[in-house]
PDB file of C-alpha atoms in Angstrom:
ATOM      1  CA  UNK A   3       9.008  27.427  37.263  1.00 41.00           C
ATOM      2  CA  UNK A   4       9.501  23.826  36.106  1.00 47.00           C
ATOM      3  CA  UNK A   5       9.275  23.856  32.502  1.00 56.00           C
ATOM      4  CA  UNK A   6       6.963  20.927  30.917  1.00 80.00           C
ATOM      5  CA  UNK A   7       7.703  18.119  29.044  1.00 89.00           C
ATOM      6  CA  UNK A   8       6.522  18.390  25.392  1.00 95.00           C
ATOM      7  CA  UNK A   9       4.470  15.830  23.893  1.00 96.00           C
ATOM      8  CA  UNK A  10       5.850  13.657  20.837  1.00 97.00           C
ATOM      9  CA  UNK A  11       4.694  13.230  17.796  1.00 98.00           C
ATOM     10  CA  UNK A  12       6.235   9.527  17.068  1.00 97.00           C
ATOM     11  CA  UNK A  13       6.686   8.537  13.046  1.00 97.00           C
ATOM     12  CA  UNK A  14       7.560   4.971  12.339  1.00 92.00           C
ATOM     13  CA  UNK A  15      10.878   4.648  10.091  1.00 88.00           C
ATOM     14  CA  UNK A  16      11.481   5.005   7.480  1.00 90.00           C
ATOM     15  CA  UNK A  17       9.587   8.259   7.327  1.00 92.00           C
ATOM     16  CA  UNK A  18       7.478   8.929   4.012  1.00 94.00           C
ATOM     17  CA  UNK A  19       7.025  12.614   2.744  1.00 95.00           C
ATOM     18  CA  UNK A  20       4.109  13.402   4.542  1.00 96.00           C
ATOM     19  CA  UNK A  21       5.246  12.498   7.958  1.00 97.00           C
ATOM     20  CA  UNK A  22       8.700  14.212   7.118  1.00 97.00           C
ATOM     21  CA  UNK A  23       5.676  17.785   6.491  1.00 98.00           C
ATOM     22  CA  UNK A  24       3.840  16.817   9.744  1.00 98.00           C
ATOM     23  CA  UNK A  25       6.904  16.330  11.553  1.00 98.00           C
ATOM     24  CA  UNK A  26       7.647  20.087  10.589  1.00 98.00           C
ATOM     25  CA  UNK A  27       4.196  21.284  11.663  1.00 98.00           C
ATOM     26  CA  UNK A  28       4.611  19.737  14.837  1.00 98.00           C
ATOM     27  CA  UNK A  29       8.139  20.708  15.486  1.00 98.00           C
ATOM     28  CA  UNK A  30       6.736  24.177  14.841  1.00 98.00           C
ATOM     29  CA  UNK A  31       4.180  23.636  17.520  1.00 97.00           C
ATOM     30  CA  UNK A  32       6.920  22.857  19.657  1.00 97.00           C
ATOM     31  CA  UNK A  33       6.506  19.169  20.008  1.00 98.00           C
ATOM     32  CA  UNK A  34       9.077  16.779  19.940  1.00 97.00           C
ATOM     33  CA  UNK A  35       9.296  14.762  17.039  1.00 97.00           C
ATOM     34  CA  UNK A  36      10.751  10.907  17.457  1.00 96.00           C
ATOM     35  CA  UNK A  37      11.545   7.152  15.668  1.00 93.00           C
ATOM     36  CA  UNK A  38      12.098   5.361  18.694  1.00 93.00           C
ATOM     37  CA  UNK A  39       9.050   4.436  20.842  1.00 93.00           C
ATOM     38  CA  UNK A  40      11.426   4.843  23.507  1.00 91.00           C
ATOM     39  CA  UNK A  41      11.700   8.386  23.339  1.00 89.00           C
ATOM     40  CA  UNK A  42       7.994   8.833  23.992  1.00 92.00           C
ATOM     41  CA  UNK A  43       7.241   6.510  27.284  1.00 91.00           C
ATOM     42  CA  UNK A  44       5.833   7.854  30.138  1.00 91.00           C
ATOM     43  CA  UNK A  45       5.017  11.035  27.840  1.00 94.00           C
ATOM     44  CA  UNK A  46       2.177  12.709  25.977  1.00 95.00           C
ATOM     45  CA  UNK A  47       2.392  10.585  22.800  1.00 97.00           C
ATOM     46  CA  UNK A  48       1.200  10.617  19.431  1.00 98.00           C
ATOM     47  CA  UNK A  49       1.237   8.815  16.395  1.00 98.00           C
ATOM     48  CA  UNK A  50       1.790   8.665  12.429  1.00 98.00           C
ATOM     49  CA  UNK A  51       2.902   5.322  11.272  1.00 95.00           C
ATOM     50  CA  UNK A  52       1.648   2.329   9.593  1.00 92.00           C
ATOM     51  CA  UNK A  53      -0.865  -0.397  11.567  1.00 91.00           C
ATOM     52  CA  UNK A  54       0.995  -2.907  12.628  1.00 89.00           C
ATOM     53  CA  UNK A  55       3.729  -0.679  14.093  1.00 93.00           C
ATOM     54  CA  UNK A  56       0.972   1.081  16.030  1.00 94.00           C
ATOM     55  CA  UNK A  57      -0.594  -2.255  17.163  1.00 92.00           C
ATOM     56  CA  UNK A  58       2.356  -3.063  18.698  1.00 93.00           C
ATOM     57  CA  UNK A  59       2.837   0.371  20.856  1.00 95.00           C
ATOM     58  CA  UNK A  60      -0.758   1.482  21.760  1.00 96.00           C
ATOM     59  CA  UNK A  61      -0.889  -0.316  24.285  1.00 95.00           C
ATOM     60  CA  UNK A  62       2.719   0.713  25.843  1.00 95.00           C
ATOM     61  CA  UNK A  63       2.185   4.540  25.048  1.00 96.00           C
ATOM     62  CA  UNK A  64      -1.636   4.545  25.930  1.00 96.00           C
ATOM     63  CA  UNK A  65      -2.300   5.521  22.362  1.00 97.00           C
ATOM     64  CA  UNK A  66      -6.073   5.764  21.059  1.00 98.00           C
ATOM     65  CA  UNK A  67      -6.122   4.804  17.578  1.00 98.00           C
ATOM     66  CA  UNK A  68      -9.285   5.922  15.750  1.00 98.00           C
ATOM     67  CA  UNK A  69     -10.350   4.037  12.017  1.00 96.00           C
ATOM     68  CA  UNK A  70     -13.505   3.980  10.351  1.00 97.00           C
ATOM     69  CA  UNK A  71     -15.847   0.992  11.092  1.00 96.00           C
ATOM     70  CA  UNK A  72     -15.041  -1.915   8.679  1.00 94.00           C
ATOM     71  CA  UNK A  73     -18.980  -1.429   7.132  1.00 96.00           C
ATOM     72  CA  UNK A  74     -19.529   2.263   6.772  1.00 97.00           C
ATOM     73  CA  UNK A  75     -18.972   2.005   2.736  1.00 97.00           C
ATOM     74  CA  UNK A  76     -21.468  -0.464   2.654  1.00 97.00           C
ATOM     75  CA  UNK A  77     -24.068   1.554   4.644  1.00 97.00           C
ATOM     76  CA  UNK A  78     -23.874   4.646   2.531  1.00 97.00           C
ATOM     77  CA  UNK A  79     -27.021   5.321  -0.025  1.00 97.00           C
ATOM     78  CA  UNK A  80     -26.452   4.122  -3.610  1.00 97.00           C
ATOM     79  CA  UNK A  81     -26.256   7.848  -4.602  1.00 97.00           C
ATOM     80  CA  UNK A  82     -23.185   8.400  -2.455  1.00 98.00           C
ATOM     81  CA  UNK A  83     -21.425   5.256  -4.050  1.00 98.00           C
ATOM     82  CA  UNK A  84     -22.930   4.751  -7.329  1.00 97.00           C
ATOM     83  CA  UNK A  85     -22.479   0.939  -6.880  1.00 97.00           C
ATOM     84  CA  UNK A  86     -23.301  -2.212  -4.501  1.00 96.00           C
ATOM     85  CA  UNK A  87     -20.765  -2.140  -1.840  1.00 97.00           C
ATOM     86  CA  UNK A  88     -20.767  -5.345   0.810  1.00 97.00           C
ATOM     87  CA  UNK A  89     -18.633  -6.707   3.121  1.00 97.00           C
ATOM     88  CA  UNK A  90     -18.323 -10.631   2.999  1.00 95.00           C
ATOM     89  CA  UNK A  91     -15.782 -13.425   3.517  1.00 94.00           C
ATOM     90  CA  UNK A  92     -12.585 -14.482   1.065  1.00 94.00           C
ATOM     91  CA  UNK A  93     -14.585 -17.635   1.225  1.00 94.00           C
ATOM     92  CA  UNK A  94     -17.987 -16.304  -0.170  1.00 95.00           C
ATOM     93  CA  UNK A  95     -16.097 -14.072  -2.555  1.00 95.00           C
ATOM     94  CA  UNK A  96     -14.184 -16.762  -3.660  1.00 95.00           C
ATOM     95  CA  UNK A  97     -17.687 -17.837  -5.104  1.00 94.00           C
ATOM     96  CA  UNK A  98     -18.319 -15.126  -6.849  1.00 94.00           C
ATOM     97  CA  UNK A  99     -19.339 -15.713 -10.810  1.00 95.00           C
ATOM     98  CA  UNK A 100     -19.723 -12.202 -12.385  1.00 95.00           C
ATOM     99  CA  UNK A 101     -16.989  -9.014 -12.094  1.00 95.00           C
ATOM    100  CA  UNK A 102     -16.147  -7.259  -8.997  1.00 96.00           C
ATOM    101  CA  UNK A 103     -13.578  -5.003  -6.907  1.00 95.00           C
ATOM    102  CA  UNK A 104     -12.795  -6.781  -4.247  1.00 94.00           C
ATOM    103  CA  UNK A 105     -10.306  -5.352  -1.116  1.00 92.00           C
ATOM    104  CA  UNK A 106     -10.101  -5.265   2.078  1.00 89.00           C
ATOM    105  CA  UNK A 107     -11.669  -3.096   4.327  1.00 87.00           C
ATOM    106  CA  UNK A 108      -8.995  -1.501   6.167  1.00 77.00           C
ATOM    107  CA  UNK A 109      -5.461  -0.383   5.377  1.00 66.00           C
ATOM    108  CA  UNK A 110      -3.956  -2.572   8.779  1.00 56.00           C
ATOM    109  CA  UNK A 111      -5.158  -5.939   6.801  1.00 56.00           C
ATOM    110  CA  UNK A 112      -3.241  -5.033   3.425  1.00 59.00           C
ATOM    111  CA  UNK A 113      -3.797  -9.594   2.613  1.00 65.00           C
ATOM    112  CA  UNK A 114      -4.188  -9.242  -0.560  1.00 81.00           C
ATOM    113  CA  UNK A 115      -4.280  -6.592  -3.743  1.00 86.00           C
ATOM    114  CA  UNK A 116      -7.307  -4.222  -3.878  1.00 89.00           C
ATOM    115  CA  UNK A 117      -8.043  -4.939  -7.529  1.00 92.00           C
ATOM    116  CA  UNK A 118     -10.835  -5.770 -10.611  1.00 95.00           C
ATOM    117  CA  UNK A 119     -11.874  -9.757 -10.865  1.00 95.00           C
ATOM    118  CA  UNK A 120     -13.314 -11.395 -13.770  1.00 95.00           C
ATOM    119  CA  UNK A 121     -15.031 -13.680 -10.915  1.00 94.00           C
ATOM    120  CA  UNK A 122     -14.096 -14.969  -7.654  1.00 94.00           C
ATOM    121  CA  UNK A 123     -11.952 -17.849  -9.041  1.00 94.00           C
ATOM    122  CA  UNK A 124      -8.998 -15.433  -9.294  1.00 93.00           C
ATOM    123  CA  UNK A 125      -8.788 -14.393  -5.605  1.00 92.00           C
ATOM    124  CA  UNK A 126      -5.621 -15.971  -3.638  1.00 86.00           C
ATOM    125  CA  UNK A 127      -6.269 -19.663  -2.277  1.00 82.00           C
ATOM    126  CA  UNK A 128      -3.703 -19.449   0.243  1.00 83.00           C
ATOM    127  CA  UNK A 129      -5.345 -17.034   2.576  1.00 85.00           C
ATOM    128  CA  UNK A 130      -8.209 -18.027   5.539  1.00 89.00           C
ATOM    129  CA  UNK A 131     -11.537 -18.114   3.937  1.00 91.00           C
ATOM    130  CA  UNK A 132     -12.683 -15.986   7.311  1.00 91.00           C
ATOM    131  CA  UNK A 133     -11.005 -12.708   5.889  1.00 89.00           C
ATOM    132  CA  UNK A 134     -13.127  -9.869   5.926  1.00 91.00           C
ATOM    133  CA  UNK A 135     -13.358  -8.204   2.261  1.00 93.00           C
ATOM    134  CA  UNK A 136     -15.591  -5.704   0.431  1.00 95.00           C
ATOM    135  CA  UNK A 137     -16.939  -6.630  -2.739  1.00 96.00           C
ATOM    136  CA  UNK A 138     -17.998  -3.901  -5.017  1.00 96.00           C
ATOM    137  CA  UNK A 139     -19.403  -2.953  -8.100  1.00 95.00           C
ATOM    138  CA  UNK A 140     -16.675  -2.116 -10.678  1.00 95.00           C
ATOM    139  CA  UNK A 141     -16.991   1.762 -11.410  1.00 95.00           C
ATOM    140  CA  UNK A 142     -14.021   4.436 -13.324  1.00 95.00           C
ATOM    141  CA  UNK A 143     -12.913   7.135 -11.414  1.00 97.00           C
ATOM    142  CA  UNK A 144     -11.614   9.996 -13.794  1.00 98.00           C
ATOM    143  CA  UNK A 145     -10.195  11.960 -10.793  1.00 98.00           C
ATOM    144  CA  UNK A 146      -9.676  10.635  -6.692  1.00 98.00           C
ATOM    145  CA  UNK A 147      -9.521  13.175  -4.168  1.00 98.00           C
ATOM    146  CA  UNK A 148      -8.858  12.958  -0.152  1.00 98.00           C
ATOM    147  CA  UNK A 149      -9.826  15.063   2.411  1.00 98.00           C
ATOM    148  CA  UNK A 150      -8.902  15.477   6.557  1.00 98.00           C
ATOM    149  CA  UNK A 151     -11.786  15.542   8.744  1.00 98.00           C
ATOM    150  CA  UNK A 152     -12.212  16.949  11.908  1.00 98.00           C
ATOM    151  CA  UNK A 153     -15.795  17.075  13.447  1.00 98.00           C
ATOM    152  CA  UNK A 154     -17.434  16.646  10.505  1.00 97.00           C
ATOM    153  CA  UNK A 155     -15.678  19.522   8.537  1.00 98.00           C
ATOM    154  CA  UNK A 156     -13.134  18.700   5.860  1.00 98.00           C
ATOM    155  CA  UNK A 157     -10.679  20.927   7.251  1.00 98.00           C
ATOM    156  CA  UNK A 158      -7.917  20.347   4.245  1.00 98.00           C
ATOM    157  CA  UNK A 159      -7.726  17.924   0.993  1.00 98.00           C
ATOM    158  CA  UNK A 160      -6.315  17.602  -2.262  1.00 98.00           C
ATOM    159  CA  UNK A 161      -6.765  15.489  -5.612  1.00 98.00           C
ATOM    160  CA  UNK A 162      -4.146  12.922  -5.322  1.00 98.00           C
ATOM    161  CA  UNK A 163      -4.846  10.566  -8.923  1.00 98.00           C
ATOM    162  CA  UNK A 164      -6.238  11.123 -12.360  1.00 98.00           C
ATOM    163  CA  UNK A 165      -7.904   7.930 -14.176  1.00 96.00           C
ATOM    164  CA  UNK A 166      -6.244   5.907 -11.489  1.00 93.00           C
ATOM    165  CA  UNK A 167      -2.643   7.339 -11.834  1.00 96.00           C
ATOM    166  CA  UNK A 168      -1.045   9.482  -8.999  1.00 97.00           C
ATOM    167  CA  UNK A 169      -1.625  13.108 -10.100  1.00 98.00           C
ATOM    168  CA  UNK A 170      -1.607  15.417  -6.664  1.00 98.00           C
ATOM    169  CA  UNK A 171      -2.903  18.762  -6.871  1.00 98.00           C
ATOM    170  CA  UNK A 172      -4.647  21.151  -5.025  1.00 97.00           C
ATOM    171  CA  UNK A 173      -8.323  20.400  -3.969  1.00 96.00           C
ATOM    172  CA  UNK A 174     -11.118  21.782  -6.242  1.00 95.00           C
ATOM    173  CA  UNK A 175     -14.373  23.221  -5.689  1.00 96.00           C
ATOM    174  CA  UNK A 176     -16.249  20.129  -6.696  1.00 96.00           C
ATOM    175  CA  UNK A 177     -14.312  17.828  -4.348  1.00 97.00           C
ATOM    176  CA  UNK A 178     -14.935  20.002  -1.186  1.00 97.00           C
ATOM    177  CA  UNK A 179     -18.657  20.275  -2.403  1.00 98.00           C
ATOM    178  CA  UNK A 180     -19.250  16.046  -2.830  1.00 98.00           C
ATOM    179  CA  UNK A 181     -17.573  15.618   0.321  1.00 98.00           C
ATOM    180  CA  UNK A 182     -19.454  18.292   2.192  1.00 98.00           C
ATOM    181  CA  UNK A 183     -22.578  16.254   0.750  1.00 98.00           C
ATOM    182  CA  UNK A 184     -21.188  13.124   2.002  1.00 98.00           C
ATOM    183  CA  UNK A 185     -20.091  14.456   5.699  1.00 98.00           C
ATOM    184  CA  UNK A 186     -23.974  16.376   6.023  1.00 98.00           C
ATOM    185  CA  UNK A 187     -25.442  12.076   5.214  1.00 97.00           C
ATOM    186  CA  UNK A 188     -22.951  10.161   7.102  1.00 96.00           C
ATOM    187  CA  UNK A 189     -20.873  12.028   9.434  1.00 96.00           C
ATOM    188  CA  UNK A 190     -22.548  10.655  12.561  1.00 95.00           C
ATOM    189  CA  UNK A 191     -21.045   6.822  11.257  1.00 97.00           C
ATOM    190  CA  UNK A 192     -17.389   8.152  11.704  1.00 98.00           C
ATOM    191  CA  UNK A 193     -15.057   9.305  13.642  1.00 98.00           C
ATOM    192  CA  UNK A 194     -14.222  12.594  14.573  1.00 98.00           C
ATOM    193  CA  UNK A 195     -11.211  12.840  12.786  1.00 98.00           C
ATOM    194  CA  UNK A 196     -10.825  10.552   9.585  1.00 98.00           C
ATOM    195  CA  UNK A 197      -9.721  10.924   6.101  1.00 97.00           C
ATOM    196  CA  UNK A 198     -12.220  10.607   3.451  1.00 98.00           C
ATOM    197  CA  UNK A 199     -11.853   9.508  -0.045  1.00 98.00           C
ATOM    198  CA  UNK A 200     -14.161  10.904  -2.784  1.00 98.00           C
ATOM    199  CA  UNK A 201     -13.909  10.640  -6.410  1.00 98.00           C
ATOM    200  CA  UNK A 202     -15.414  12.379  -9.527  1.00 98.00           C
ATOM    201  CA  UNK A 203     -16.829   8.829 -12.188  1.00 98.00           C
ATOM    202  CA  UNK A 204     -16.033   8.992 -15.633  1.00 95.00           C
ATOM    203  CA  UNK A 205     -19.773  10.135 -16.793  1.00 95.00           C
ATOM    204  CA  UNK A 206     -19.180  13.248 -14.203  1.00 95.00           C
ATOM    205  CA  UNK A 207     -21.119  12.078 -11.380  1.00 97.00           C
ATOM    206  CA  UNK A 208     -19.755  11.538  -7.992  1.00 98.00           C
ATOM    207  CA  UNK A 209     -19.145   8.473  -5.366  1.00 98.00           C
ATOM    208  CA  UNK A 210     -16.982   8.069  -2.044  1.00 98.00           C
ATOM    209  CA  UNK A 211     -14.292   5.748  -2.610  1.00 97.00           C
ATOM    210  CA  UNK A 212     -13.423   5.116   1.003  1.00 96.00           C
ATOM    211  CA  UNK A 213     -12.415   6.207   4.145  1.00 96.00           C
ATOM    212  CA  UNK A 214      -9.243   5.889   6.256  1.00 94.00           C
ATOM    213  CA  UNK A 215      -7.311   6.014   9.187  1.00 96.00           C
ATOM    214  CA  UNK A 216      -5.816   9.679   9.344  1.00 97.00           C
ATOM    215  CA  UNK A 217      -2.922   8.384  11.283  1.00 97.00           C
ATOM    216  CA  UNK A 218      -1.855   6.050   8.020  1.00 94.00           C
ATOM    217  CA  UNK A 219      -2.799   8.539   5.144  1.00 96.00           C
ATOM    218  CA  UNK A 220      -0.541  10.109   2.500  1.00 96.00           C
ATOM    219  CA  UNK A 221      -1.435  14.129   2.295  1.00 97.00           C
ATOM    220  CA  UNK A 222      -0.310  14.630  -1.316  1.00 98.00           C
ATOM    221  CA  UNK A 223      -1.135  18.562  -1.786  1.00 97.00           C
ATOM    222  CA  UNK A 224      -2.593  18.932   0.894  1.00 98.00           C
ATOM    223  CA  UNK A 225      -1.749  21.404   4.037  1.00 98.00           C
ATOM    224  CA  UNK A 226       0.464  19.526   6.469  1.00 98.00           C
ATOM    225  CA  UNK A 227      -0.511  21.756   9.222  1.00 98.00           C
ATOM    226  CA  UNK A 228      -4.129  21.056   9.167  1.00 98.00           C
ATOM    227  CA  UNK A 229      -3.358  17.561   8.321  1.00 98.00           C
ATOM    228  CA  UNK A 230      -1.623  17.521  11.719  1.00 98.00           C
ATOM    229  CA  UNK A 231      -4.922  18.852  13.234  1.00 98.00           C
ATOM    230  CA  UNK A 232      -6.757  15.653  12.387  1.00 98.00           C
ATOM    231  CA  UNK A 233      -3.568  13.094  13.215  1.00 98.00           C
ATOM    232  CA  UNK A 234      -3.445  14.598  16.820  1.00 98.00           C
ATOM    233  CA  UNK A 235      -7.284  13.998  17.299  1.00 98.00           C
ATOM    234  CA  UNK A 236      -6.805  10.712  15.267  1.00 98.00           C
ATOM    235  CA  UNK A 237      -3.900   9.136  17.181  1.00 98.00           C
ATOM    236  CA  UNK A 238      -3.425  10.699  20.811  1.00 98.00           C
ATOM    237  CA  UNK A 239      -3.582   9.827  24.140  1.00 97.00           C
ATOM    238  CA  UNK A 240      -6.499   7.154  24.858  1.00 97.00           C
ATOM    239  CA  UNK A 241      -7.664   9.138  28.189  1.00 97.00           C
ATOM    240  CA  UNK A 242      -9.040  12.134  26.066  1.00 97.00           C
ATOM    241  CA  UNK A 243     -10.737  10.195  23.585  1.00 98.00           C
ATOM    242  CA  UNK A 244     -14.394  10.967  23.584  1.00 98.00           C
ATOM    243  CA  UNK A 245     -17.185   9.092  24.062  1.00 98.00           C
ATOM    244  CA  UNK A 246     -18.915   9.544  20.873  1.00 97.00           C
ATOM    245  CA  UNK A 247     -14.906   8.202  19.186  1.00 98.00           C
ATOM    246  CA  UNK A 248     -14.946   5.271  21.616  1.00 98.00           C
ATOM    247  CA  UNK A 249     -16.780   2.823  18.782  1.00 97.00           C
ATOM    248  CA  UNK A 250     -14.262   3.760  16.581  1.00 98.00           C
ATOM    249  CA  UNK A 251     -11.010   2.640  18.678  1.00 97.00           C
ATOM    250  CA  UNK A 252      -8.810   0.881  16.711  1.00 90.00           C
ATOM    251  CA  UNK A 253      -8.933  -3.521  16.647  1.00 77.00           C
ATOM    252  CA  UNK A 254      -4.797  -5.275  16.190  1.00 66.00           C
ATOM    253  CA  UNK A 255      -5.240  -6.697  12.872  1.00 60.00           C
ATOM    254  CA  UNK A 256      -4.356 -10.106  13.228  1.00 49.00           C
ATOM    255  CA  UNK A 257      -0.415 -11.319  13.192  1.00 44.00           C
ATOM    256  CA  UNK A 258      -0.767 -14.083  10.957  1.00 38.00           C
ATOM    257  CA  UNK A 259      -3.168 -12.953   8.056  1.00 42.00           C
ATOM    258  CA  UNK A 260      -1.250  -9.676   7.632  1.00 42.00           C
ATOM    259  CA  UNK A 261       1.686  -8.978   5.052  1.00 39.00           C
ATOM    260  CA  UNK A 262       4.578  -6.314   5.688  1.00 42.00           C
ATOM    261  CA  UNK A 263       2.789  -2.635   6.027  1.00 44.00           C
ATOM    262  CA  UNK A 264       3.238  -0.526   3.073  1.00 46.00           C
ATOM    263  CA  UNK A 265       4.045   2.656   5.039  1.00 41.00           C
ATOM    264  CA  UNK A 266       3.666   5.158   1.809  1.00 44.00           C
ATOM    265  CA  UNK A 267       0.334   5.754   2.905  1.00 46.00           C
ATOM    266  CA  UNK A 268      -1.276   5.890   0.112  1.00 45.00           C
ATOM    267  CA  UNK A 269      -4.722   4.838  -1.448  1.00 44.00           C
ATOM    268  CA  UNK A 270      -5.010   1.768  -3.051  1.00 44.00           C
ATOM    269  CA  UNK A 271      -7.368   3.875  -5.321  1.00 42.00           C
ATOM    270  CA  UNK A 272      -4.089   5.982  -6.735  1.00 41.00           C
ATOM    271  CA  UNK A 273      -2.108   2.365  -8.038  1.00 42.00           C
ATOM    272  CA  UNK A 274      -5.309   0.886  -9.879  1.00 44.00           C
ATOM    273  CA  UNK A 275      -7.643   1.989 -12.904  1.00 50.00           C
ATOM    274  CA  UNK A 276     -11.067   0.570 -12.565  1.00 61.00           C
ATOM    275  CA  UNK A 277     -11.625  -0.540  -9.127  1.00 65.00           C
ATOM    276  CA  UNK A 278     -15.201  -0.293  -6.628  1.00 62.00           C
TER     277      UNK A 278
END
């Protein structure tokens, strides 16, 4: 009997720590693992990389890249996010007279710093007006924590910062419980496999940060394995993505708004203190 080809799980050099774990998990599961996009034509492919690397081969590998919808955080109830959340222009923002967090809304457009201004006159002036950006309340997470999701079921997580500094450890009771809150409201607005970013405020209440691609997210504590669960689902073959994930297909960011791709993976919650 002709034995089959594996699939690959493809990681875009340099690898970080977590795809150097998932790269384990899948070599375990008997895939191959490759850094060359060459190495996976004409085969079963998958991905774990940063955006603009995987903008560049989806189409050649017949990858489908899932990501969250650039508005979800803004159509959450205020008692999920415990501030105003909206998505706007750099050029409205820009106009802004009072304090906000303002970033954008996805990881493949890193354009400028996700950060605290004292009003929109401190936002870059070099960068098209027409960039999409959240504006947010300013709130203080005391501890950030991230969780894998695969059909609506946070399947693994871990804290990853405390009071806005990188502090991994292993996921806690309240995390799981806030997110399970979260996925039971809003589940239906995301993909099937995502990461999701929750965080426990300073007065001990609790608010989503964010969520991310899975396919360009940093696993700090948690377990690689099931990590790899929702990267597979996240960043696999485009033929077997479902119907109900077909919204949530991945758009190129644009070539000339976006800077070099941090390919750490991580949150820009974990390198700020108070932030939206």
């Amino acid at each position: 009997m002709e034995a089959r080809t594996p699939p690959v799980l493809l990681l875009s050099p340099p690898r970080t720590s977590t795809a150097e774990l998932i790269a384990r998990a899948a070599a375990w599961r008997g895939y191959d693992v490759a850094d060359r996009a060459a190495l996976a034509a004409g085969r079963r492919a998958h991905w774990y990389g940063g955006p603009l690397a995987a903008a560049r081969l989806a189409g050649p590998l017949g990858l489908g890249l899932l990501e969250p919808a650039d508005d979800w955080l803004t159509r959450l109830p205020y008692a999920l996010t415990r501030r105003s959340v909206r998505l706007t222009t750099l050029a409205e923002a820009r106009a802004l007279r009072e304090r906000a967090f303002v970033k954008p809304p996805s990881a493949k457009i890193d354009l400028l710093p996700a950060a605290v201004h004292a009003d929109g006159t401190t936002l870059p002036g070099g960068l098209d007006g027409s960039t999409p950006v959240l504006v947010s309340g300013v709130v203080e997470f005391a501890a950030e924590y991230r969780l894998f999701v695969l059909d609506g079921e946070a399947v693994t997580g871990s804290r990853y910062a405390v009071h806005g500094h990188l502090d991994p450890a292993p996921l806690d009771a309240g995390g799981r419980a806030f997110a399970r809150t979260v996925l039971d409201a809003a589940a239906a607005g995301l993909p099937s496999a995502v990461c999701l970013d929750v965080g426990r405020l300073a007065d001990g209440g609790w608010a989503v940060v964010e969520a991310n691609m899975a396919w360009f997210a940093h696993c700090y504590a948690a377990e690689p394995d099931r990590v790899l669960d929702v990267v597979l689902r996240a960043a696999g073959p485009i033929g077997e993505v479902a119907a109900r994930d077909r919204p949530y297909l991945s758009r190129p960011p644009v070539a000339d708004r976006a800077v070099p791709e941090r390919e750490d993976g991580t949150s820009d919650a974990a390198r700020t203190g108070p932030r939206g």
